[in-house]
């Protein structure tokens, strides 16, 4: 089993950026696994602490997925 890490905000900006950079690839990998295994359309948008953007669309583009979301009726957007 993995070790348990206490979840808390990282106050040191350098450590925060390093942690984001390390975890970003794992997050993208998980988004890809969900897309492939579940045949889901996935869009990931992440802003780093230094305000750089990371985009992961598993189809043509993040904009296409966001447009589909925007076209949903309000009561359909949060159905689980």
Short mmCIF file of N, CA and C in Angstrom, two decimals, residues 4-66:
data_model
loop_
_atom_site.label_atom_id
_atom_site.label_comp_id
_atom_site.label_asym_id
_atom_site.label_seq_id
_atom_site.Cartn_x
_atom_site.Cartn_y
_atom_site.Cartn_z
N UNK A 4 0.28 7.35 3.41
CA UNK A 4 -0.75 8.37 3.48
C UNK A 4 -0.11 9.72 3.71
N UNK A 5 -0.54 10.69 2.92
CA UNK A 5 -0.02 12.05 3.01
C UNK A 5 -1.16 12.94 3.46
N UNK A 6 -0.89 13.76 4.46
CA UNK A 6 -1.89 14.69 4.93
C UNK A 6 -2.15 15.74 3.85
N UNK A 7 -3.41 15.96 3.53
CA UNK A 7 -3.78 16.94 2.53
C UNK A 7 -3.87 18.31 3.19
N UNK A 8 -3.02 19.21 2.77
CA UNK A 8 -3.05 20.57 3.27
C UNK A 8 -2.47 21.49 2.20
N UNK A 9 -2.81 22.74 2.30
CA UNK A 9 -2.32 23.72 1.33
C UNK A 9 -0.82 23.92 1.50
N UNK A 10 -0.11 23.96 0.39
CA UNK A 10 1.33 24.19 0.40
C UNK A 10 1.56 25.69 0.33
N UNK A 11 2.17 26.24 1.36
CA UNK A 11 2.34 27.69 1.41
C UNK A 11 3.57 28.19 0.66
N UNK A 12 4.59 27.36 0.54
CA UNK A 12 5.80 27.75 -0.19
C UNK A 12 5.53 27.66 -1.69
N UNK A 13 5.67 28.78 -2.40
CA UNK A 13 5.31 28.81 -3.82
C UNK A 13 6.17 27.89 -4.67
N UNK A 14 7.44 27.76 -4.34
CA UNK A 14 8.32 26.87 -5.11
C UNK A 14 7.90 25.42 -4.94
N UNK A 15 7.65 25.01 -3.69
CA UNK A 15 7.21 23.64 -3.43
C UNK A 15 5.86 23.36 -4.08
N UNK A 16 5.00 24.37 -4.07
CA UNK A 16 3.68 24.23 -4.67
C UNK A 16 3.80 23.97 -6.18
N UNK A 17 4.64 24.71 -6.85
CA UNK A 17 4.85 24.55 -8.29
C UNK A 17 5.45 23.19 -8.60
N UNK A 18 6.42 22.76 -7.81
CA UNK A 18 7.07 21.45 -8.02
C UNK A 18 6.05 20.34 -7.84
N UNK A 19 5.22 20.42 -6.79
CA UNK A 19 4.20 19.40 -6.54
C UNK A 19 3.20 19.36 -7.69
N UNK A 20 2.76 20.52 -8.16
CA UNK A 20 1.83 20.57 -9.28
C UNK A 20 2.44 19.90 -10.51
N UNK A 21 3.69 20.22 -10.80
CA UNK A 21 4.35 19.64 -11.98
C UNK A 21 4.45 18.12 -11.87
N UNK A 22 4.73 17.62 -10.69
CA UNK A 22 4.84 16.17 -10.50
C UNK A 22 3.49 15.48 -10.63
N UNK A 23 2.45 16.09 -10.12
CA UNK A 23 1.13 15.46 -10.11
C UNK A 23 0.36 15.66 -11.41
N UNK A 24 0.73 16.64 -12.20
CA UNK A 24 0.03 16.93 -13.44
C UNK A 24 0.04 15.73 -14.38
N UNK A 25 1.17 15.09 -14.55
CA UNK A 25 1.25 13.95 -15.47
C UNK A 25 0.37 12.80 -14.99
N UNK A 26 0.28 12.58 -13.68
CA UNK A 26 -0.59 11.53 -13.15
C UNK A 26 -2.05 11.86 -13.40
N UNK A 27 -2.40 13.12 -13.27
CA UNK A 27 -3.77 13.55 -13.51
C UNK A 27 -4.16 13.35 -14.97
N UNK A 28 -3.27 13.70 -15.87
CA UNK A 28 -3.53 13.51 -17.30
C UNK A 28 -3.63 12.02 -17.63
N UNK A 29 -2.79 11.22 -17.01
CA UNK A 29 -2.84 9.77 -17.23
C UNK A 29 -4.20 9.21 -16.79
N UNK A 30 -4.70 9.65 -15.64
CA UNK A 30 -6.00 9.18 -15.15
C UNK A 30 -7.13 9.65 -16.07
N UNK A 31 -7.06 10.87 -16.56
CA UNK A 31 -8.07 11.36 -17.49
C UNK A 31 -8.09 10.51 -18.75
N UNK A 32 -6.92 10.14 -19.24
CA UNK A 32 -6.82 9.29 -20.42
C UNK A 32 -7.38 7.90 -20.15
N UNK A 33 -7.10 7.34 -18.97
CA UNK A 33 -7.62 6.02 -18.62
C UNK A 33 -9.15 6.03 -18.58
N UNK A 34 -9.74 7.07 -18.01
CA UNK A 34 -11.21 7.16 -17.97
C UNK A 34 -11.76 7.25 -19.39
N UNK A 35 -11.12 8.03 -20.23
CA UNK A 35 -11.59 8.18 -21.61
C UNK A 35 -11.53 6.86 -22.37
N UNK A 36 -10.44 6.14 -22.22
CA UNK A 36 -10.25 4.89 -22.97
C UNK A 36 -11.13 3.77 -22.41
N UNK A 37 -11.09 3.58 -21.10
CA UNK A 37 -11.81 2.45 -20.49
C UNK A 37 -13.32 2.63 -20.51
N UNK A 38 -13.78 3.83 -20.36
CA UNK A 38 -15.21 4.08 -20.22
C UNK A 38 -15.84 4.70 -21.46
N UNK A 39 -15.07 4.89 -22.52
CA UNK A 39 -15.56 5.52 -23.74
C UNK A 39 -16.22 6.87 -23.44
N UNK A 40 -15.58 7.63 -22.57
CA UNK A 40 -16.11 8.94 -22.17
C UNK A 40 -15.33 10.04 -22.86
N UNK A 41 -15.99 11.15 -23.10
CA UNK A 41 -15.31 12.34 -23.60
C UNK A 41 -14.83 13.13 -22.39
N UNK A 42 -13.54 13.36 -22.31
CA UNK A 42 -12.95 13.98 -21.13
C UNK A 42 -12.23 15.26 -21.54
N UNK A 43 -12.45 16.30 -20.75
CA UNK A 43 -11.71 17.55 -20.93
C UNK A 43 -11.14 17.93 -19.57
N UNK A 44 -9.85 18.17 -19.54
CA UNK A 44 -9.18 18.57 -18.31
C UNK A 44 -8.56 19.94 -18.54
N UNK A 45 -8.89 20.88 -17.66
CA UNK A 45 -8.31 22.21 -17.71
C UNK A 45 -7.72 22.48 -16.34
N UNK A 46 -6.43 22.75 -16.30
CA UNK A 46 -5.77 23.02 -15.02
C UNK A 46 -4.87 24.24 -15.16
N UNK A 47 -4.94 25.12 -14.20
CA UNK A 47 -4.07 26.28 -14.15
C UNK A 47 -3.02 26.04 -13.06
N UNK A 48 -1.76 26.14 -13.43
CA UNK A 48 -0.69 25.94 -12.46
C UNK A 48 -0.60 27.16 -11.54
N UNK A 49 0.12 27.02 -10.43
CA UNK A 49 0.30 28.18 -9.54
C UNK A 49 0.96 29.36 -10.26
N UNK A 50 1.71 29.09 -11.32
CA UNK A 50 2.35 30.18 -12.08
C UNK A 50 1.46 30.66 -13.22
N UNK A 51 0.18 30.23 -13.22
CA UNK A 51 -0.84 30.66 -14.18
C UNK A 51 -0.66 30.10 -15.58
N UNK A 52 0.12 29.03 -15.72
CA UNK A 52 0.20 28.35 -17.01
C UNK A 52 -0.97 27.38 -17.10
N UNK A 53 -1.48 27.20 -18.31
CA UNK A 53 -2.64 26.34 -18.49
C UNK A 53 -2.23 24.99 -19.04
N UNK A 54 -2.88 23.95 -18.53
CA UNK A 54 -2.71 22.60 -19.03
C UNK A 54 -4.06 22.15 -19.56
N UNK A 55 -4.10 21.72 -20.82
CA UNK A 55 -5.33 21.24 -21.43
C UNK A 55 -5.15 19.79 -21.84
N UNK A 56 -6.17 18.98 -21.58
CA UNK A 56 -6.17 17.62 -22.08
C UNK A 56 -7.56 17.32 -22.63
N UNK A 57 -7.69 17.25 -23.92
CA UNK A 57 -8.93 16.75 -24.50
C UNK A 57 -8.65 15.37 -25.10
N UNK A 58 -9.56 14.42 -24.91
CA UNK A 58 -9.34 13.13 -25.55
C UNK A 58 -9.96 13.07 -26.93
N UNK A 59 -10.68 14.14 -27.31
CA UNK A 59 -11.22 14.21 -28.67
C UNK A 59 -10.69 15.48 -29.32
N UNK A 60 -11.40 16.02 -30.28
CA UNK A 60 -10.90 17.14 -31.07
C UNK A 60 -10.45 18.34 -30.24
N UNK A 61 -11.15 18.67 -29.20
CA UNK A 61 -10.74 19.82 -28.43
C UNK A 61 -11.58 20.03 -27.19
N UNK A 62 -11.00 20.74 -26.26
CA UNK A 62 -11.70 21.07 -25.02
C UNK A 62 -12.93 21.92 -25.34
N UNK A 63 -12.80 22.80 -26.32
CA UNK A 63 -13.91 23.67 -26.69
C UNK A 63 -15.15 22.91 -27.11
N UNK A 64 -14.96 21.80 -27.82
CA UNK A 64 -16.10 20.98 -28.24
C UNK A 64 -16.85 20.42 -27.04
N UNK A 65 -16.11 19.92 -26.06
CA UNK A 65 -16.73 19.35 -24.87
C UNK A 65 -17.42 20.45 -24.05
N UNK A 66 -16.75 21.60 -23.92
CA UNK A 66 -17.36 22.70 -23.17
C UNK A 66 -18.61 23.22 -23.86
#
